[in-house]
Coordinates of C-alpha atoms in Angstrom, one line a residue:
Chain A
M1 CA 32.8 43.4 -69.0
A2 CA 33.0 40.5 -66.8
T3 CA 32.3 41.1 -63.1
M4 CA 34.2 44.1 -62.3
L5 CA 34.3 47.6 -60.7
G6 CA 36.5 49.9 -62.7
F7 CA 38.0 53.2 -61.1
I8 CA 40.1 55.3 -63.6
T9 CA 41.5 58.7 -62.3
T10 CA 43.1 61.5 -64.3
D11 CA 44.6 64.9 -63.1
A12 CA 43.6 66.6 -66.2
A13 CA 40.7 69.2 -66.2
V14 CA 37.9 67.8 -68.4
P15 CA 34.4 69.3 -68.6
A16 CA 31.7 66.6 -67.4
P17 CA 30.0 66.2 -70.9
L18 CA 33.4 65.7 -72.7
L19 CA 34.5 63.0 -69.9
Q20 CA 31.3 61.2 -70.0
R21 CA 31.6 61.0 -73.9
A22 CA 35.4 60.0 -73.7
L23 CA 34.5 57.2 -71.4
R24 CA 31.8 55.9 -73.5
D25 CA 33.9 56.0 -76.5
A26 CA 36.9 54.2 -74.8
V27 CA 34.6 51.7 -73.1
D28 CA 32.7 50.6 -76.2
V29 CA 35.8 49.1 -77.7
T30 CA 37.5 47.8 -74.6
F31 CA 35.5 46.9 -71.4
N32 CA 32.5 46.2 -73.6
A33 CA 34.6 44.2 -76.1
I34 CA 35.7 41.5 -73.8
T35 CA 34.3 38.1 -72.9
I36 CA 35.2 35.2 -70.8
D37 CA 32.2 33.0 -71.0
G38 CA 29.4 35.2 -72.4
D39 CA 27.9 35.6 -68.8
T40 CA 27.5 39.1 -67.3
S41 CA 27.5 40.3 -64.0
T42 CA 24.9 42.6 -62.3
N43 CA 27.7 45.1 -61.0
D44 CA 29.9 45.8 -64.0
T45 CA 30.7 49.4 -63.5
V46 CA 33.5 51.8 -64.8
F47 CA 34.1 55.2 -63.2
L48 CA 36.1 58.0 -64.6
L49 CA 37.3 60.9 -62.4
A50 CA 39.0 63.9 -63.6
G51 CA 40.6 66.0 -60.6
G52 CA 42.1 68.9 -62.6
A53 CA 45.1 69.1 -60.2
S54 CA 47.4 69.3 -63.3
G55 CA 45.8 72.5 -64.4
V56 CA 46.0 70.9 -68.1
E57 CA 42.4 71.5 -69.7
V58 CA 41.2 69.0 -72.3
T59 CA 39.1 70.8 -74.8
D60 CA 37.5 69.8 -78.1
A61 CA 40.9 70.1 -79.8
G62 CA 42.5 67.9 -77.3
Y63 CA 39.8 65.5 -77.1
P64 CA 41.2 63.0 -79.7
G65 CA 44.7 62.7 -77.8
F66 CA 42.8 62.3 -74.5
V67 CA 40.4 59.5 -75.6
A68 CA 43.2 57.6 -77.2
A69 CA 45.3 57.7 -74.1
L70 CA 42.0 56.5 -72.0
R71 CA 41.5 53.7 -74.8
T72 CA 45.0 52.7 -74.1
V73 CA 44.4 52.4 -70.4
C74 CA 41.0 50.8 -70.8
G75 CA 42.4 48.3 -73.2
A76 CA 45.2 47.1 -71.0
L77 CA 42.8 46.8 -68.1
A78 CA 40.0 44.9 -70.1
R79 CA 42.6 42.5 -71.4
A80 CA 43.8 41.9 -68.0
I81 CA 40.3 40.9 -67.1
V82 CA 40.3 38.2 -69.8
R83 CA 43.8 36.9 -68.8
G84 CA 42.4 36.6 -65.4
G85 CA 39.5 34.6 -66.1
E86 CA 38.8 31.1 -64.7
G87 CA 41.5 28.7 -66.1
V88 CA 42.5 30.9 -68.8
T89 CA 45.6 30.1 -70.6
K90 CA 45.4 32.1 -73.7
L91 CA 44.2 35.8 -74.6
V92 CA 42.7 35.8 -78.0
S93 CA 41.8 38.7 -80.2
I94 CA 39.2 38.0 -82.7
T95 CA 38.9 40.7 -85.5
V96 CA 36.0 40.5 -88.0
T97 CA 36.4 42.6 -91.1
G98 CA 34.4 42.7 -94.5
A99 CA 31.0 43.0 -92.5
A100 CA 28.0 44.8 -94.3
T101 CA 27.2 46.8 -91.0
A102 CA 28.8 47.7 -87.7
G103 CA 26.2 45.4 -86.1
D104 CA 27.0 42.5 -88.2
A105 CA 30.9 42.9 -87.4
A106 CA 30.2 43.1 -83.6
R107 CA 27.6 40.1 -83.7
A108 CA 30.0 37.8 -85.6
A109 CA 33.0 38.9 -83.5
K110 CA 31.0 38.0 -80.2
T111 CA 29.6 34.9 -81.7
I112 CA 33.1 33.4 -82.4
A113 CA 34.5 34.6 -79.3
N114 CA 31.8 32.9 -77.3
S115 CA 31.7 29.7 -79.3
L116 CA 32.7 26.8 -77.1
L117 CA 34.0 24.8 -80.2
V118 CA 36.3 27.7 -81.2
K119 CA 37.5 28.1 -77.6
T120 CA 38.2 24.4 -77.0
A121 CA 39.9 24.3 -80.3
I122 CA 42.3 27.1 -79.2
H123 CA 42.8 25.5 -76.1
G124 CA 43.8 22.2 -77.9
G125 CA 46.1 24.2 -80.3
D126 CA 44.0 23.0 -83.2
P127 CA 43.9 25.6 -86.3
N128 CA 40.2 24.7 -86.9
W129 CA 39.1 27.0 -89.5
G130 CA 35.9 25.2 -89.9
R131 CA 34.7 26.0 -86.5
L132 CA 35.7 29.7 -86.9
L133 CA 33.4 30.0 -90.2
A134 CA 30.7 27.9 -88.6
A135 CA 30.5 30.4 -85.8
A136 CA 30.4 33.3 -88.1
G137 CA 28.0 31.8 -90.3
R138 CA 25.4 31.3 -87.5
A139 CA 26.0 34.7 -86.0
G140 CA 23.0 36.3 -88.1
A141 CA 25.4 38.5 -89.9
A142 CA 25.7 38.7 -94.0
F143 CA 28.4 36.0 -94.7
D144 CA 29.6 34.8 -98.1
A145 CA 32.1 31.8 -97.6
E146 CA 33.1 32.2 -101.2
H147 CA 34.7 35.5 -100.3
A148 CA 35.4 34.8 -96.6
S149 CA 38.9 34.5 -95.2
V150 CA 40.5 33.2 -91.9
R151 CA 44.0 34.0 -90.4
I152 CA 45.5 32.8 -87.3
G153 CA 48.3 35.0 -86.5
P154 CA 49.9 35.8 -89.8
V155 CA 48.8 32.4 -91.4
E156 CA 46.1 32.6 -93.9
L157 CA 44.4 29.1 -93.6
F158 CA 41.2 29.9 -95.8
K159 CA 40.4 32.5 -98.6
D160 CA 37.7 32.6 -101.1
G161 CA 36.2 29.3 -100.2
V162 CA 39.6 27.5 -100.6
P163 CA 41.3 26.2 -97.4
F164 CA 45.1 25.9 -97.2
D165 CA 45.6 22.8 -95.0
N166 CA 49.2 22.6 -95.7
R167 CA 49.6 25.8 -93.5
A168 CA 48.1 24.1 -90.6
P169 CA 51.3 23.3 -88.7
E170 CA 52.4 27.0 -89.0
A171 CA 49.1 28.1 -87.7
A172 CA 49.2 25.6 -84.9
A173 CA 52.5 27.0 -83.8
C174 CA 50.9 30.4 -83.4
L175 CA 48.3 28.8 -81.0
A176 CA 51.0 27.3 -79.0
G177 CA 51.7 31.1 -77.6
S178 CA 49.7 32.7 -75.0
D179 CA 48.7 35.8 -77.1
I180 CA 46.8 34.9 -80.3
E181 CA 45.3 37.0 -83.1
I182 CA 42.5 35.6 -85.2
A183 CA 41.1 37.4 -88.0
V184 CA 37.9 36.5 -89.9
D185 CA 36.7 38.3 -93.0
L186 CA 33.0 37.7 -93.5
G187 CA 33.3 38.3 -97.3
A188 CA 30.2 40.3 -97.2
G189 CA 31.8 43.2 -99.1
G190 CA 31.3 45.9 -96.5
A191 CA 33.9 47.9 -94.7
H192 CA 32.8 47.4 -91.2
S193 CA 35.0 45.6 -88.7
A194 CA 35.1 44.9 -84.8
T195 CA 37.6 43.3 -82.5
V196 CA 36.6 41.2 -79.4
W197 CA 39.0 39.9 -76.7
T198 CA 38.2 36.3 -75.4
C199 CA 40.1 33.5 -74.1
D200 CA 40.4 29.7 -74.3
L201 CA 38.1 27.2 -72.6
S202 CA 39.9 24.7 -70.3
A203 CA 38.9 21.9 -67.9
E204 CA 40.1 24.2 -65.4
Y205 CA 37.2 26.7 -66.1
V206 CA 34.8 23.9 -65.6
A207 CA 36.4 22.7 -62.5
I208 CA 36.5 26.2 -60.9
N209 CA 32.9 27.1 -61.7
A210 CA 31.5 23.6 -61.0
E211 CA 33.1 23.6 -57.6
Y212 CA 32.0 27.1 -56.5
R213 CA 29.1 26.9 -54.3
T214 CA 26.6 29.3 -53.4
Chain B
M1 CA 19.7 20.6 -83.6
A2 CA 23.2 19.4 -82.9
T3 CA 25.1 17.8 -86.0
M4 CA 22.5 15.3 -87.0
L5 CA 20.6 13.9 -90.0
G6 CA 17.2 12.8 -88.8
F7 CA 15.1 10.2 -90.9
I8 CA 11.5 9.7 -89.8
T9 CA 9.1 7.3 -91.6
T10 CA 5.4 6.5 -91.2
D11 CA 3.1 4.2 -93.0
A12 CA 0.3 6.6 -92.9
A13 CA -1.0 8.3 -96.1
V14 CA -0.3 12.0 -95.5
P15 CA -0.8 14.9 -98.2
A16 CA 2.5 16.6 -98.8
P17 CA 1.4 19.9 -97.5
L18 CA 0.0 18.4 -94.3
L19 CA 3.2 16.4 -93.9
Q20 CA 5.4 19.6 -94.1
R21 CA 3.3 21.5 -91.7
A22 CA 3.4 18.6 -89.1
L23 CA 7.1 18.1 -89.5
R24 CA 7.5 22.0 -88.9
D25 CA 5.2 22.1 -85.9
A26 CA 7.0 19.2 -84.3
V27 CA 10.6 20.1 -85.0
D28 CA 10.0 23.7 -83.7
V29 CA 9.5 22.4 -80.1
T30 CA 11.9 19.3 -80.2
F31 CA 14.8 19.2 -82.5
N32 CA 15.0 23.1 -82.8
A33 CA 14.6 23.3 -78.9
I34 CA 17.8 21.4 -77.9
T35 CA 21.4 22.7 -77.4
I36 CA 24.5 21.1 -76.4
D37 CA 27.0 24.0 -76.5
G38 CA 25.0 26.7 -78.8
D39 CA 27.2 25.6 -81.8
T40 CA 25.3 24.6 -84.8
S41 CA 26.2 22.3 -87.8
T42 CA 26.0 23.0 -91.3
N43 CA 24.2 19.6 -92.1
D44 CA 21.4 19.5 -89.7
T45 CA 18.6 17.9 -91.4
V46 CA 15.3 16.1 -90.6
F47 CA 13.4 14.0 -93.3
L48 CA 9.7 12.9 -92.8
L49 CA 8.7 10.2 -95.2
A50 CA 5.2 8.9 -95.5
G51 CA 4.6 5.8 -97.5
G52 CA 0.9 5.2 -97.0
A53 CA 1.3 1.5 -96.8
S54 CA -1.2 1.4 -94.0
G55 CA -3.9 2.8 -96.1
V56 CA -4.8 5.0 -93.1
E57 CA -5.3 8.5 -94.3
V58 CA -4.5 11.7 -92.2
T59 CA -6.9 14.5 -92.9
D60 CA -7.2 17.8 -91.2
A61 CA -9.6 16.0 -88.8
G62 CA -6.7 13.7 -88.0
Y63 CA -4.1 16.1 -88.0
P64 CA -3.8 17.0 -84.2
G65 CA -3.4 13.3 -83.2
F66 CA -0.7 12.8 -86.0
V67 CA 1.3 15.7 -85.0
A68 CA 1.3 14.9 -81.3
A69 CA 2.5 11.5 -82.1
L70 CA 5.2 13.0 -84.2
R71 CA 6.1 15.3 -81.5
T72 CA 6.5 12.4 -79.2
V73 CA 8.8 10.7 -81.6
C74 CA 10.8 13.9 -82.5
G75 CA 11.0 14.8 -78.7
A76 CA 12.5 11.5 -77.8
L77 CA 15.1 11.6 -80.6
A78 CA 16.0 15.2 -79.7
R79 CA 16.6 14.5 -76.2
A80 CA 18.7 11.3 -76.9
I81 CA 21.0 13.8 -79.0
V82 CA 21.4 16.0 -75.8
R83 CA 22.1 13.0 -73.7
G84 CA 24.7 11.8 -76.2
G85 CA 26.6 15.3 -76.2
E86 CA 30.2 15.2 -75.4
G87 CA 30.8 14.6 -71.8
V88 CA 27.2 15.1 -70.8
T89 CA 26.1 13.6 -67.5
K90 CA 22.8 15.3 -67.0
L91 CA 19.7 16.1 -69.4
V92 CA 18.2 19.4 -68.2
S93 CA 14.8 21.0 -69.3
I94 CA 14.6 24.8 -68.9
T95 CA 11.1 25.9 -68.9
V96 CA 10.5 29.6 -69.0
T97 CA 6.9 31.1 -68.2
G98 CA 5.6 34.5 -67.5
A99 CA 7.1 36.0 -70.7
A100 CA 5.7 39.0 -72.5
T101 CA 6.0 37.5 -75.8
A102 CA 6.8 34.0 -77.4
G103 CA 10.2 35.5 -78.7
D104 CA 11.0 36.6 -75.1
A105 CA 10.3 33.2 -73.8
A106 CA 12.5 31.4 -76.3
R107 CA 15.2 33.9 -75.9
A108 CA 15.5 33.6 -72.2
A109 CA 15.2 29.6 -72.4
K110 CA 17.9 29.6 -74.7
T111 CA 20.2 32.0 -73.0
I112 CA 19.8 30.2 -69.8
A113 CA 20.3 26.8 -71.5
N114 CA 23.6 28.2 -73.0
S115 CA 25.0 29.9 -70.1
L116 CA 28.4 28.3 -69.1
L117 CA 27.9 29.4 -65.5
V118 CA 24.4 27.7 -65.4
K119 CA 25.7 24.6 -67.1
T120 CA 28.8 24.3 -64.7
A121 CA 26.5 24.9 -61.7
I122 CA 24.4 22.2 -62.6
H123 CA 27.3 19.9 -63.3
G124 CA 28.6 20.7 -59.7
G125 CA 25.1 20.1 -58.3
D126 CA 24.8 23.6 -57.1
P127 CA 21.3 25.0 -56.9
N128 CA 22.5 28.6 -57.9
W129 CA 19.3 30.6 -58.6
G130 CA 21.5 33.6 -59.0
R131 CA 23.1 32.2 -62.4
L132 CA 19.8 31.4 -63.6
L133 CA 18.4 34.7 -62.8
A134 CA 21.3 36.5 -64.2
A135 CA 21.3 34.7 -67.5
A136 CA 17.4 35.2 -67.7
G137 CA 18.1 39.0 -67.2
R138 CA 20.8 39.4 -69.8
A139 CA 18.6 37.6 -72.5
G140 CA 17.0 40.8 -73.9
A141 CA 13.7 39.7 -72.7
A142 CA 11.2 41.7 -70.5
F143 CA 12.1 40.5 -66.9
D144 CA 11.0 41.5 -63.4
A145 CA 13.0 40.1 -60.6
E146 CA 10.4 41.5 -58.1
H147 CA 7.9 39.0 -59.8
A148 CA 10.3 36.4 -60.9
S149 CA 10.4 32.8 -59.5
V150 CA 12.8 29.8 -59.9
R151 CA 12.3 26.2 -59.4
I152 CA 14.6 23.3 -59.5
G153 CA 12.4 20.1 -59.7
P154 CA 9.6 20.7 -57.4
V155 CA 11.6 23.0 -55.1
E156 CA 11.0 26.8 -55.3
L157 CA 14.2 28.6 -54.5
F158 CA 13.1 32.1 -55.4
K159 CA 9.8 34.1 -55.5
D160 CA 8.9 37.7 -56.0
G161 CA 12.4 38.9 -55.2
V162 CA 12.9 36.5 -52.2
P163 CA 15.3 33.6 -51.9
F164 CA 14.6 30.6 -49.9
D165 CA 18.1 29.5 -49.3
N166 CA 17.0 26.9 -46.5
R167 CA 15.5 24.8 -49.4
A168 CA 18.9 24.5 -51.2
P169 CA 19.7 21.2 -49.8
E170 CA 16.4 19.8 -51.2
A171 CA 17.2 21.6 -54.6
A172 CA 20.8 20.0 -54.6
A173 CA 19.2 16.5 -54.2
C174 CA 17.3 17.1 -57.3
L175 CA 20.5 18.2 -59.2
A176 CA 22.3 14.9 -58.1
G177 CA 19.9 13.0 -60.8
S178 CA 20.6 12.8 -64.3
D179 CA 17.2 14.3 -65.4
I180 CA 16.6 17.7 -64.2
E181 CA 13.8 20.2 -64.7
I182 CA 14.3 23.9 -64.1
A183 CA 11.5 26.3 -64.3
V184 CA 12.0 30.1 -64.5
D185 CA 9.2 32.7 -64.5
L186 CA 10.3 36.1 -66.0
G187 CA 7.9 37.8 -63.9
A188 CA 7.0 40.0 -66.9
G189 CA 3.2 39.3 -66.7
G190 CA 2.6 37.6 -70.1
A191 CA 1.3 34.1 -70.6
H192 CA 4.1 33.0 -73.0
S193 CA 6.3 30.0 -72.3
A194 CA 9.2 28.0 -73.9
T195 CA 11.0 24.9 -73.1
V196 CA 14.5 24.1 -74.2
W197 CA 16.6 20.9 -73.3
T198 CA 20.2 21.3 -72.6
C199 CA 22.8 19.6 -70.6
D200 CA 25.6 20.2 -68.0
L201 CA 29.1 21.3 -68.9
S202 CA 31.9 18.9 -67.8
A203 CA 35.8 18.9 -68.0
E204 CA 35.1 16.0 -70.3
Y205 CA 33.3 18.2 -72.8
V206 CA 36.7 20.3 -73.0
A207 CA 38.9 17.3 -73.1
I208 CA 36.9 15.8 -76.1
N209 CA 36.6 19.1 -78.1
A210 CA 40.1 20.3 -77.3
E211 CA 41.6 16.9 -78.2
Y212 CA 39.7 16.5 -81.4
R213 CA 41.9 17.5 -84.4
T214 CA 41.0 18.9 -87.9

């Protein structure tokens, strides 16, 4: 999360334990999968309130559909928080695959998403696969460069230890947009993955946060 | 470390195992206690070579003096790396005390030292004790705000849950310098401490790292 109070309401009728479980399931992969600068706030909170006015009951059978819809709402709100970050010009999704454990996938995705060298490279439009791999490599996750890969948008820049620098202009064109998808496979042979949404780091971020006074 | 190859030579005669131990002891609290932006390099290396030309032998008895001297050399070089960081205008030492474990102390010091909100506040000269405590609080270390304290230079800005905002101008004057000492006590009741050297984050950092092209 990133300094936010979230209030989500539904007119479905949902038993409290199911509602709590749905919120946790949705928040884990949305509000808890975003970062602006890695700092956190003491008042990050999400409330989910179900009034039941529609008379539609959500039971175990309807749970998958309900949580999918909730995830869509939470995801859209979470990404809007990132877009609204200080000095942000680009929304970036970082997807890590090929991780040995779920923890490894999350750690690597967060480390890449919070790397200042990655964020400034994206800001400058530089398809710097080396900074992406260096961040993945220092995340404390199992990582094998000989089997790793890096994609920016649809452009594969690195695979199995081999860079494809001739594709850099095509990848740079992807970075020129305001919605960027980056995928890093850790090459660790596992089937675990994680996605984190982050943003570029601009001089404007520094100006806003350096000028703000307590 | 921060993308560096370090070569240190001495004309003392030091047995290899003692030399290795001395280097590790010195590097832990110097080269491995600095950060520019939290990113690391794949070629960070320190070599220590002892030629023995002086004929002075370093034995177990002389070890404390030798390692203290080595620490002084490594500390000066390590701090010079931080001062030479991209866009750096201030060298900042972050000392964490009152930690329950050595790991907690190191984690809290590193988290504060790498917080973008802390680094931009320092750049802007803002004695923002809240950002310091927030970073300490999210470090994953035992922390008790009711017994925590924050000092910038000699100025105590927060103690045992109480801020002293009337001292902010005095603390801001400390931040105007180029050498800044910040001390945070975690209030966890332990006797463990750690010091990390870091720097402010400027718009110039972003410009340099966004303009650099692979």
